[in-house]
């Protein structure tokens, strides 16, 4: 009998939620993009909106994806201590178990959303 399991990709941004934070993040990306702390944000979003190629991939990929800001993640996963992981990060979540799929150092090396898409496809 084939096993059925729920698997999702969980993306954690190295940024806090909320409109004020989003506006500050957008300004930071414009003024000093080299020092912006969230490579995942830079890979998937332009200054004000989601990148088209990324959005198309996300909407048509065979696994569901969930996106959380760091404050939302640590609230939802209170068993994960902030000092134990480096953000941003992508997890494969199966049966509520977090398995690291792409670490921060790997995300930081990617040049664009195409490289991120290729990496996700390779690892799923």
Short mmCIF file of C-alpha atoms in Angstrom, two decimals:
data_model
loop_
_atom_site.label_atom_id
_atom_site.label_comp_id
_atom_site.label_asym_id
_atom_site.label_seq_id
_atom_site.Cartn_x
_atom_site.Cartn_y
_atom_site.Cartn_z
CA UNK A 1 0.00 0.00 0.00
CA UNK A 2 1.38 3.41 -0.95
CA UNK A 3 2.07 5.65 1.99
CA UNK A 4 0.25 8.93 2.12
CA UNK A 5 1.94 11.78 3.86
CA UNK A 6 1.58 15.47 3.85
CA UNK A 7 4.71 17.23 2.75
CA UNK A 8 5.07 20.97 2.42
CA UNK A 9 7.93 23.34 1.80
CA UNK A 10 8.30 25.90 4.57
CA UNK A 11 10.15 29.12 3.74
CA UNK A 12 11.32 31.29 6.64
CA UNK A 13 12.31 34.86 5.85
CA UNK A 14 14.96 36.65 7.92
CA UNK A 15 12.54 39.54 8.39
CA UNK A 16 9.66 40.32 10.73
CA UNK A 17 6.03 40.49 9.62
CA UNK A 18 3.87 43.59 9.36
CA UNK A 19 3.40 46.51 7.01
CA UNK A 20 5.90 48.76 8.78
CA UNK A 21 8.60 46.12 8.52
CA UNK A 22 7.74 45.49 4.86
CA UNK A 23 8.14 49.19 4.07
CA UNK A 24 11.46 49.37 5.94
CA UNK A 25 12.68 46.24 4.15
CA UNK A 26 11.75 47.71 0.74
CA UNK A 27 13.62 50.92 1.55
CA UNK A 28 16.65 48.93 2.73
CA UNK A 29 16.68 46.91 -0.52
CA UNK A 30 16.74 50.16 -2.50
CA UNK A 31 19.24 52.12 -0.40
CA UNK A 32 21.75 49.41 0.49
CA UNK A 33 20.90 46.04 -1.06
CA UNK A 34 24.30 44.54 -0.24
CA UNK A 35 23.59 44.70 3.48
CA UNK A 36 19.99 43.49 3.35
CA UNK A 37 19.71 40.52 5.75
CA UNK A 38 17.28 38.30 3.86
CA UNK A 39 18.60 36.67 0.70
CA UNK A 40 15.34 34.69 0.38
CA UNK A 41 13.42 37.99 0.20
CA UNK A 42 15.81 39.28 -2.46
CA UNK A 43 15.54 36.08 -4.50
CA UNK A 44 11.75 35.94 -4.51
CA UNK A 45 10.70 39.60 -4.38
CA UNK A 46 11.58 42.73 -6.23
CA UNK A 47 11.32 46.06 -4.44
CA UNK A 48 7.53 45.93 -4.09
CA UNK A 49 6.17 42.67 -5.47
CA UNK A 50 6.86 39.00 -5.98
CA UNK A 51 9.04 38.21 -9.00
CA UNK A 52 6.97 36.82 -11.88
CA UNK A 53 9.16 33.77 -12.59
CA UNK A 54 9.15 32.83 -8.90
CA UNK A 55 5.40 33.39 -8.57
CA UNK A 56 4.69 31.19 -11.60
CA UNK A 57 6.91 28.44 -10.17
CA UNK A 58 5.34 28.72 -6.70
CA UNK A 59 1.78 28.62 -8.03
CA UNK A 60 2.40 25.59 -10.26
CA UNK A 61 4.75 23.46 -8.14
CA UNK A 62 3.45 20.06 -7.07
CA UNK A 63 4.05 20.62 -3.35
CA UNK A 64 2.33 23.26 -1.26
CA UNK A 65 4.50 26.07 0.06
CA UNK A 66 4.12 28.07 3.25
CA UNK A 67 5.96 31.33 3.88
CA UNK A 68 6.58 32.74 7.34
CA UNK A 69 8.48 35.71 8.68
CA UNK A 70 10.86 34.94 11.53
CA UNK A 71 8.52 36.24 14.25
CA UNK A 72 5.67 34.11 12.87
CA UNK A 73 7.90 31.03 12.62
CA UNK A 74 9.21 31.19 16.17
CA UNK A 75 5.67 31.71 17.45
CA UNK A 76 4.32 28.73 15.48
CA UNK A 77 7.35 26.51 16.21
CA UNK A 78 8.10 27.48 19.79
CA UNK A 79 10.19 24.31 20.22
CA UNK A 80 12.83 25.78 17.83
CA UNK A 81 15.28 28.03 19.64
CA UNK A 82 16.25 31.11 17.57
CA UNK A 83 19.94 30.64 18.36
CA UNK A 84 19.93 27.11 16.88
CA UNK A 85 19.26 28.10 13.26
CA UNK A 86 20.44 30.71 10.79
CA UNK A 87 17.82 32.47 8.71
CA UNK A 88 16.62 32.53 6.02
CA UNK A 89 16.01 28.80 5.67
CA UNK A 90 13.81 26.41 3.72
CA UNK A 91 12.43 23.28 5.35
CA UNK A 92 10.72 20.24 3.96
CA UNK A 93 8.02 19.49 6.52
CA UNK A 94 6.73 15.94 6.63
CA UNK A 95 4.38 14.78 9.36
CA UNK A 96 5.27 17.89 11.36
CA UNK A 97 9.02 17.13 11.26
CA UNK A 98 11.27 19.96 10.06
CA UNK A 99 13.98 18.75 7.70
CA UNK A 100 16.41 21.38 6.44
CA UNK A 101 16.23 21.59 2.67
CA UNK A 102 18.24 24.76 1.95
CA UNK A 103 20.39 26.47 4.56
CA UNK A 104 21.05 30.20 4.87
CA UNK A 105 24.62 29.92 3.55
CA UNK A 106 23.31 28.25 0.38
CA UNK A 107 20.58 30.86 -0.09
CA UNK A 108 23.13 33.62 0.40
CA UNK A 109 25.21 32.28 -2.52
CA UNK A 110 22.36 32.16 -5.03
CA UNK A 111 22.33 34.91 -7.67
CA UNK A 112 18.67 34.88 -8.74
CA UNK A 113 15.31 33.17 -8.50
CA UNK A 114 16.17 30.76 -11.34
CA UNK A 115 18.99 29.27 -9.26
CA UNK A 116 16.60 28.92 -6.30
CA UNK A 117 14.00 27.21 -8.46
CA UNK A 118 16.63 24.79 -9.83
CA UNK A 119 17.86 23.99 -6.31
CA UNK A 120 14.35 23.26 -5.05
CA UNK A 121 13.58 21.03 -8.03
CA UNK A 122 16.81 19.08 -7.46
CA UNK A 123 16.14 18.49 -3.79
CA UNK A 124 12.48 17.50 -3.83
#
